[in-house]
CSV table of C-alpha atoms (C1' of nucleotides) in Angstrom, one decimal:
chain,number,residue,atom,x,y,z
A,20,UNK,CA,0.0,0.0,0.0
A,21,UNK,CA,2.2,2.9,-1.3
A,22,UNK,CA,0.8,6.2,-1.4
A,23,UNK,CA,0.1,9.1,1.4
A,24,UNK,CA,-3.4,8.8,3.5
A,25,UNK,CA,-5.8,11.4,2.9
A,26,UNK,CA,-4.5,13.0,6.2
A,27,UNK,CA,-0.6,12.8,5.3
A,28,UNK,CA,-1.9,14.1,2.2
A,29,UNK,CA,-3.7,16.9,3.5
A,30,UNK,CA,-1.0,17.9,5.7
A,31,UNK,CA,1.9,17.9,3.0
A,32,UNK,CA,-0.6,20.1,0.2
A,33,UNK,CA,-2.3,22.7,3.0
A,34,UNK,CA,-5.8,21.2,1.9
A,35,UNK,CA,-7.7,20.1,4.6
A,36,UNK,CA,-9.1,16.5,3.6
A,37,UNK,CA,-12.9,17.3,3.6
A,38,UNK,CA,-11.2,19.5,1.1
A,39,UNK,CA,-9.5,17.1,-0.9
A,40,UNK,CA,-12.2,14.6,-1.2
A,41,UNK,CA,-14.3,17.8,-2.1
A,42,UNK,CA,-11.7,18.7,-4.9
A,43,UNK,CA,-12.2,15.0,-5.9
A,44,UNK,CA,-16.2,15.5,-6.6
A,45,UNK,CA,-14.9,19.0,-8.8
A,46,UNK,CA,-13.2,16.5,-10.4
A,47,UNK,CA,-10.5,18.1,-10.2
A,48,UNK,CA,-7.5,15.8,-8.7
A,49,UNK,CA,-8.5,12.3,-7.9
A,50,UNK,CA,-6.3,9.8,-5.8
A,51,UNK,CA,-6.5,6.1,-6.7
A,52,UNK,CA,-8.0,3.7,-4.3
A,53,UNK,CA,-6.7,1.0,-2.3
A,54,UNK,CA,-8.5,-2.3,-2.3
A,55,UNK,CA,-10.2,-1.1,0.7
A,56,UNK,CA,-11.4,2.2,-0.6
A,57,UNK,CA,-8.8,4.3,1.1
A,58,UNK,CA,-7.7,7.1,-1.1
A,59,UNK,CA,-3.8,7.1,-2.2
A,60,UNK,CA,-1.9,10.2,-3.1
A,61,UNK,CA,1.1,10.0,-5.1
A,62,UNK,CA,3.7,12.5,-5.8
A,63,UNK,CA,1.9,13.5,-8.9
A,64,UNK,CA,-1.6,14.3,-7.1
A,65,UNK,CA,0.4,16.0,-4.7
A,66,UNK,CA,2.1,18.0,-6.8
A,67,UNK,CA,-0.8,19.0,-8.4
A,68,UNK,CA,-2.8,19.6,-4.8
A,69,UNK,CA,0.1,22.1,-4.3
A,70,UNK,CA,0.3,24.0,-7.6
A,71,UNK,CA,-4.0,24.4,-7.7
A,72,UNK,CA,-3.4,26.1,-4.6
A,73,UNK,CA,-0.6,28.4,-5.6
A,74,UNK,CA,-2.6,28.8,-9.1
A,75,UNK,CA,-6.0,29.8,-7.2
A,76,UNK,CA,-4.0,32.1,-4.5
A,77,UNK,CA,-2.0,34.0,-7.6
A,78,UNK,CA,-4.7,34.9,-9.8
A,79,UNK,CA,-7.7,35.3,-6.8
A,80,UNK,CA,-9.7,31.9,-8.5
A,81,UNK,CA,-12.3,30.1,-7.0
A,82,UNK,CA,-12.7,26.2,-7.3
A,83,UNK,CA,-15.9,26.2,-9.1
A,84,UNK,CA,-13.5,28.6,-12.0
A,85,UNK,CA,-11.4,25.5,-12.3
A,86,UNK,CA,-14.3,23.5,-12.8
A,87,UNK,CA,-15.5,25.1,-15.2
A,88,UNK,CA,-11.7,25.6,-17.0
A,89,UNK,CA,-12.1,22.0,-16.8
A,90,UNK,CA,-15.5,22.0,-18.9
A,91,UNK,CA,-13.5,24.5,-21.4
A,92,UNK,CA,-10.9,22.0,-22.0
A,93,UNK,CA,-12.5,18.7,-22.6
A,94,UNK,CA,-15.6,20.3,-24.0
A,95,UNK,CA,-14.7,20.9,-28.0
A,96,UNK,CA,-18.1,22.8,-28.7
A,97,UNK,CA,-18.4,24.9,-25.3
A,98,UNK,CA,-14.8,25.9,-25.9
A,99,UNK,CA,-15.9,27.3,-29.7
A,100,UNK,CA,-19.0,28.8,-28.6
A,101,UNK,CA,-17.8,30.7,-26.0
A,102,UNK,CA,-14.4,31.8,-27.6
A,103,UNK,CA,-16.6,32.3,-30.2
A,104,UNK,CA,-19.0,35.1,-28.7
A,105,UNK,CA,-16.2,36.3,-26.6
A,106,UNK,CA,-14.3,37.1,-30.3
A,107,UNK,CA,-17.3,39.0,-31.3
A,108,UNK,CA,-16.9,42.2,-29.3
A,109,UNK,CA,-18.2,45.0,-31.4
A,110,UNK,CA,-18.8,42.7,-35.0
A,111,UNK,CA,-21.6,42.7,-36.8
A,112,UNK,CA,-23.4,39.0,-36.1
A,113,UNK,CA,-22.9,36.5,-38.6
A,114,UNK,CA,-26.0,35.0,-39.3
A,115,UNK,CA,-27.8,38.2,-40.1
A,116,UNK,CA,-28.2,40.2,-43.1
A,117,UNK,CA,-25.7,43.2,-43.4
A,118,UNK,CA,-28.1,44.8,-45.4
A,119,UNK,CA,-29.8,47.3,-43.9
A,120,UNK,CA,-29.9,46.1,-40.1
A,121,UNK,CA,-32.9,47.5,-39.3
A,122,UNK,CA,-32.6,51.0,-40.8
A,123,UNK,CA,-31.3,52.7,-37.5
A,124,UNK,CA,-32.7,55.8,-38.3
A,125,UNK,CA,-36.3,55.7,-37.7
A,126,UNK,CA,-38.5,56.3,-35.2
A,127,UNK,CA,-38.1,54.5,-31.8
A,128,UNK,CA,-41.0,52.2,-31.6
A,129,UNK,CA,-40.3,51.1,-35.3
A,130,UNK,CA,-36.9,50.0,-34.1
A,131,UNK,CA,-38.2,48.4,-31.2
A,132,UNK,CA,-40.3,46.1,-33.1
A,133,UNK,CA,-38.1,45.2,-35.5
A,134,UNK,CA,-35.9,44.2,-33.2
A,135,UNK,CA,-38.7,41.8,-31.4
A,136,UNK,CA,-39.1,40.5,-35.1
A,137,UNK,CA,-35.3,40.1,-35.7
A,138,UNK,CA,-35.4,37.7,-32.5
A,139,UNK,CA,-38.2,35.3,-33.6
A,140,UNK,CA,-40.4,33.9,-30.3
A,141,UNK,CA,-39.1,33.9,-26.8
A,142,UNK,CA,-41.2,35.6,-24.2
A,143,UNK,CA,-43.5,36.7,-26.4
A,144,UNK,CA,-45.7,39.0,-23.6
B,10,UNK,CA,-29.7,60.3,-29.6
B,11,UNK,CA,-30.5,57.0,-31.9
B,12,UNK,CA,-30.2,53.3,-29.9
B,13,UNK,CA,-32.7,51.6,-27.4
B,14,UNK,CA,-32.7,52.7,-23.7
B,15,UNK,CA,-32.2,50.1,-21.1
B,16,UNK,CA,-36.0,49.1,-21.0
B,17,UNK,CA,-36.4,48.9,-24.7
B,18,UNK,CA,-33.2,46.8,-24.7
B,19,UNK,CA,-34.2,44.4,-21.7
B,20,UNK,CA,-37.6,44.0,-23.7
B,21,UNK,CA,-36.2,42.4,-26.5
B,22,UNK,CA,-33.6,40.6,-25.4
B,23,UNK,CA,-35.1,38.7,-22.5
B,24,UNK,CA,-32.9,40.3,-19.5
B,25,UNK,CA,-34.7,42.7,-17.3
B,26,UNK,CA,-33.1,46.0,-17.1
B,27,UNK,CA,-31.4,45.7,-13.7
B,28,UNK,CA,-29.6,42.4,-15.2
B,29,UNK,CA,-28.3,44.3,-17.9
B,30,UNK,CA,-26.8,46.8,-15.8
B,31,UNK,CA,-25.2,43.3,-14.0
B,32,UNK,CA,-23.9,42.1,-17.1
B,33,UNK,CA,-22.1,45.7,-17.6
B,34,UNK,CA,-20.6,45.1,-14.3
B,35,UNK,CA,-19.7,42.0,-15.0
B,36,UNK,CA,-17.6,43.7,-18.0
B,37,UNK,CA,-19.3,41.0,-20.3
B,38,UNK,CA,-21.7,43.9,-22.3
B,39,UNK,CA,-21.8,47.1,-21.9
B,40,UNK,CA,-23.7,49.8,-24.1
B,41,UNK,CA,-22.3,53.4,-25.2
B,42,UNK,CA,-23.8,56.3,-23.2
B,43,UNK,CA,-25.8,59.0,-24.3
B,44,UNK,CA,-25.0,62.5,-23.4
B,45,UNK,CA,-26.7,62.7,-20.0
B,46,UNK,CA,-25.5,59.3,-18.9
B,47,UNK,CA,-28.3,57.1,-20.7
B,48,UNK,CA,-27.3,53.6,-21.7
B,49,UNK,CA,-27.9,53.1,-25.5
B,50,UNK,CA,-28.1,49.7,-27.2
B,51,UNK,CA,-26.9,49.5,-30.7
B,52,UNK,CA,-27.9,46.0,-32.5
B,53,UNK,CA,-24.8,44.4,-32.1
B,54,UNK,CA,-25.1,44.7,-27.9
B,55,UNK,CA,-28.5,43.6,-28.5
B,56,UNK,CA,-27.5,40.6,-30.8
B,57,UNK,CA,-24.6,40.3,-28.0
B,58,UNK,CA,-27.0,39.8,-25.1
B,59,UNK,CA,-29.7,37.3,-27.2
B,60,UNK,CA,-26.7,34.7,-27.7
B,61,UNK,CA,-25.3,35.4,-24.6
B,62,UNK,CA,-28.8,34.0,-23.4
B,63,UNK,CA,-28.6,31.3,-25.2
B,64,UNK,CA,-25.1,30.3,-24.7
B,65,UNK,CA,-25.9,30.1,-21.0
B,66,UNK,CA,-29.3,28.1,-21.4
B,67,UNK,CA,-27.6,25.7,-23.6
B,68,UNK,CA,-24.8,25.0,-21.8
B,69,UNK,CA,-26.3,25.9,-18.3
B,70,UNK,CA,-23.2,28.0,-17.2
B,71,UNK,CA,-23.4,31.0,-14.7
B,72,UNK,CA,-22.6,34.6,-15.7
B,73,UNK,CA,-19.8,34.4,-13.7
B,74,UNK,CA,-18.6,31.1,-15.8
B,75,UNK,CA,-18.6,33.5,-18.9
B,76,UNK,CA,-16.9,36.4,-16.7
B,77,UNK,CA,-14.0,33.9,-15.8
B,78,UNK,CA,-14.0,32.8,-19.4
B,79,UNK,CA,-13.3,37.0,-20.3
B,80,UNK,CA,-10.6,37.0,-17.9
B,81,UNK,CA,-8.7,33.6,-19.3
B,82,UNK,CA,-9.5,35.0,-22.8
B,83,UNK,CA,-7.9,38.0,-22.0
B,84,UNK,CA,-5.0,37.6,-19.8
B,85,UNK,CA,-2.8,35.4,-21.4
B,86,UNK,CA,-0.9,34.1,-18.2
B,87,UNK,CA,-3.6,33.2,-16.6
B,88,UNK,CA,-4.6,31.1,-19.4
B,89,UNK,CA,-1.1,29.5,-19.7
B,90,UNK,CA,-1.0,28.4,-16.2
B,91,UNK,CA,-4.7,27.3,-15.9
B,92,UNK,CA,-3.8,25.5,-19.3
B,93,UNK,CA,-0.7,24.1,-17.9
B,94,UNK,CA,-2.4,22.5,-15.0
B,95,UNK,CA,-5.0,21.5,-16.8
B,96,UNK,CA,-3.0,19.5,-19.1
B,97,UNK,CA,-0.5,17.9,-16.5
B,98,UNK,CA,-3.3,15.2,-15.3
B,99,UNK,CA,-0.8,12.0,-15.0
B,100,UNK,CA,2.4,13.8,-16.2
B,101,UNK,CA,5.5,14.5,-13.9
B,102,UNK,CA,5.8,17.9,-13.2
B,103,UNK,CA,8.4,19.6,-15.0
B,104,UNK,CA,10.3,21.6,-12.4
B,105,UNK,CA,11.6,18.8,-10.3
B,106,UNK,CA,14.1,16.0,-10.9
B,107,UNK,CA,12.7,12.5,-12.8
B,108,UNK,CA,16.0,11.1,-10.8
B,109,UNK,CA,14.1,9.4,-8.0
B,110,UNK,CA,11.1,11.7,-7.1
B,111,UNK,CA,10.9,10.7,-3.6
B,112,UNK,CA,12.3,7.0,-3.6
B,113,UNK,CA,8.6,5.9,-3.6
B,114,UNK,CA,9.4,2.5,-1.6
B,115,UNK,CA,10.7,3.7,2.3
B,116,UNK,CA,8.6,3.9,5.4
B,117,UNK,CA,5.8,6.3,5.1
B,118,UNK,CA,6.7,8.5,8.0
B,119,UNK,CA,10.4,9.0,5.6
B,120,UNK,CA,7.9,9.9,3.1
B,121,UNK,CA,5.8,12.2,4.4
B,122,UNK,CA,8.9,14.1,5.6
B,123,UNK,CA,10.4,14.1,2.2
B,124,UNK,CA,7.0,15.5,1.3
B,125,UNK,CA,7.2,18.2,3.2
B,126,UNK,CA,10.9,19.2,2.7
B,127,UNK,CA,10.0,19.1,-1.6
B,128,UNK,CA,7.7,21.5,-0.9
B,129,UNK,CA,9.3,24.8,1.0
B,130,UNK,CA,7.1,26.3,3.2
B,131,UNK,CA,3.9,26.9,3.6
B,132,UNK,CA,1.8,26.0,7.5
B,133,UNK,CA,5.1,25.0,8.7
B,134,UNK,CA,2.8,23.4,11.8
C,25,DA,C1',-44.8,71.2,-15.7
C,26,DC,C1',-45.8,66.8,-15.5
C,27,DA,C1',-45.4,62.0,-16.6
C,28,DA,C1',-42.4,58.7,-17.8
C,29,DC,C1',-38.3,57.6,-18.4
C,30,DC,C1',-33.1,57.2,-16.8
C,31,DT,C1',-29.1,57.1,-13.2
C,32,DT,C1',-26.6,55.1,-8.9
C,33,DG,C1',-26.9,53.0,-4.5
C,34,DA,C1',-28.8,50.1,-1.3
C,35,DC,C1',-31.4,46.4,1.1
C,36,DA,C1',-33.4,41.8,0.8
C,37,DC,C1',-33.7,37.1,-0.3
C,38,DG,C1',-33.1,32.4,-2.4
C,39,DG,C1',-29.5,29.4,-4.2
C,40,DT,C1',-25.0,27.5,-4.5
C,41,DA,C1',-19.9,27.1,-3.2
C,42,DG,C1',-16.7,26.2,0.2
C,43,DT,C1',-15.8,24.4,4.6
C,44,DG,C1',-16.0,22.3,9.3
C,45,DC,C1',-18.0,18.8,12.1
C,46,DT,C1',-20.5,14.7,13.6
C,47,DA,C1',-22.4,10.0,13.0
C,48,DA,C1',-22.3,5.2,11.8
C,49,DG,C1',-19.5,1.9,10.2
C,50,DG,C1',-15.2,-0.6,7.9
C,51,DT,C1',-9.6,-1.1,8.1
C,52,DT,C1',-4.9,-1.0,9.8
C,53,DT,C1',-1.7,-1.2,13.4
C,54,DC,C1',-0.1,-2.3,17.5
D,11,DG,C1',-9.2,-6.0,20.6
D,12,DA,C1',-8.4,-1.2,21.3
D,13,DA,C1',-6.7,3.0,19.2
D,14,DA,C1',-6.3,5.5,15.3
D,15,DC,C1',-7.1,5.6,11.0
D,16,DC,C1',-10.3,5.5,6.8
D,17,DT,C1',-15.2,5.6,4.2
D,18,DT,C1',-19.8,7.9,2.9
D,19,DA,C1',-23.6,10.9,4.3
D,20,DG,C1',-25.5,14.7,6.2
D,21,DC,C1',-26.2,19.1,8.9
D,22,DA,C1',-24.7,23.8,9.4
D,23,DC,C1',-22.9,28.0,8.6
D,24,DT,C1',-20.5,31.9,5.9
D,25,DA,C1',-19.9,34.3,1.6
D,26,DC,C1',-21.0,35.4,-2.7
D,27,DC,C1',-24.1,35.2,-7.2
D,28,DG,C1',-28.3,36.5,-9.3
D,29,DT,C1',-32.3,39.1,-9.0
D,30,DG,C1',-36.1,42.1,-7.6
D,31,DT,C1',-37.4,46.3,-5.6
D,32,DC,C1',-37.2,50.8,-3.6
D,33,DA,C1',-35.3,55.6,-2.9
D,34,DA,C1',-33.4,60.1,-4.3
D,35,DG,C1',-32.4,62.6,-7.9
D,36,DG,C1',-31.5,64.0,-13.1
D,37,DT,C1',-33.5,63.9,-18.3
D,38,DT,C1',-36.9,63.7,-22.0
D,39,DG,C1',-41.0,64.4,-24.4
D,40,DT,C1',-45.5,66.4,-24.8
DNA sequence: ACAACCTTGACACGGTAGTGCTAAGGTTTC
DNA sequence: GAAACCTTAGCACTACCGTGTCAAGGTTGT
């Protein structure tokens, strides 16, 4: 049985271990298990235990950011969609006609509706 | 003094005006100003804040997801070293020695101490 | 000039993240 | 076989996110 206890691990990375199996449900850094079920840190989780916490202390992150940096990376389509609308600061939308884009000159209420037509349903009161 | 005012913009996009003002502190979208001070939405915030909507509802993320995502999109250390963890799952990490790492086969108690020593500081309790 | 907007600032409140602690029960070590 | 671990499950509490609403005051349109 090689490998620290959750306590040793704790103790060595600064986490406490409710913390580490709660980092563990994140998903974030998982031990492997011993044939009983006890958790096992090696050098590697360990490692990484210690560099999450410098990473979140640096740049003022919480564990649920990391989460979801986790989503980014594994996640092909999230990753495009929101690079994507992050890319699109002040751009024209793609899908929609650069014709005339709703004639910006005329009265208020005109451009108000259009603009309820240009989004098709969604809370429709 | 052409674009919709706050109300007119929360109307047809779905938000209600105090979550637009949110979103601008959330630096995600923010509208130019009119002379006075009056928020005024140009189509391509409006288009901005619809699939903003939409991203979040289709991917159920949080507003603050897609402010973390600004952040890593826009500070590129921050996105190297989230990156860099990220991708070191079972890899050895690079700044320390592949010589023995810890001879990984003595008594625990000689391990945790090791443990401890490889990393500096930190709670020296 | 009055109604109907807008501004910022603040309080309030439900939901979720992060964290400790306890309980009930299995494992390891002496 | 008792002490000191570990497991999961749950309660509790703080802090912040998302959101509505209200107050005090400026702007706009008729």
């Amino acid at each position: 049985m090689d490998g620290l206890t959750i306590a040793e691990a704790a103790a060595t990375t600064g986490w406490s271990a409710r913390m580490l199996r709660y980092i563990e449900d994140a998903g974030l850094v998982a031990s492997r298990r011993s044939s009983s079920g006890y958790r096992l840190y090696g050098p590697e989780e360990l490692q990484r235990l210690r560099t999450l916490r410098e990473l979140l202390e640096k740049y003022g992150l919480a564990l649920s950011d990391m989460g979801f940096a986790r989503r980014l990376h594994h996640d092909e389509a999230l990753r495009a969609a929101v690079d994507e609308w992050l890319a699109a600061s002040p751009r024209r939308p793609t899908h929609v006609e650069p014709a005339d884009w709703l004639g910006w000159e005329q009265d208020k209420h005109e451009r108000l509706l259009a603009a309820v037509y240009a989004n098709n349903e969604e809370h429709t009161a």
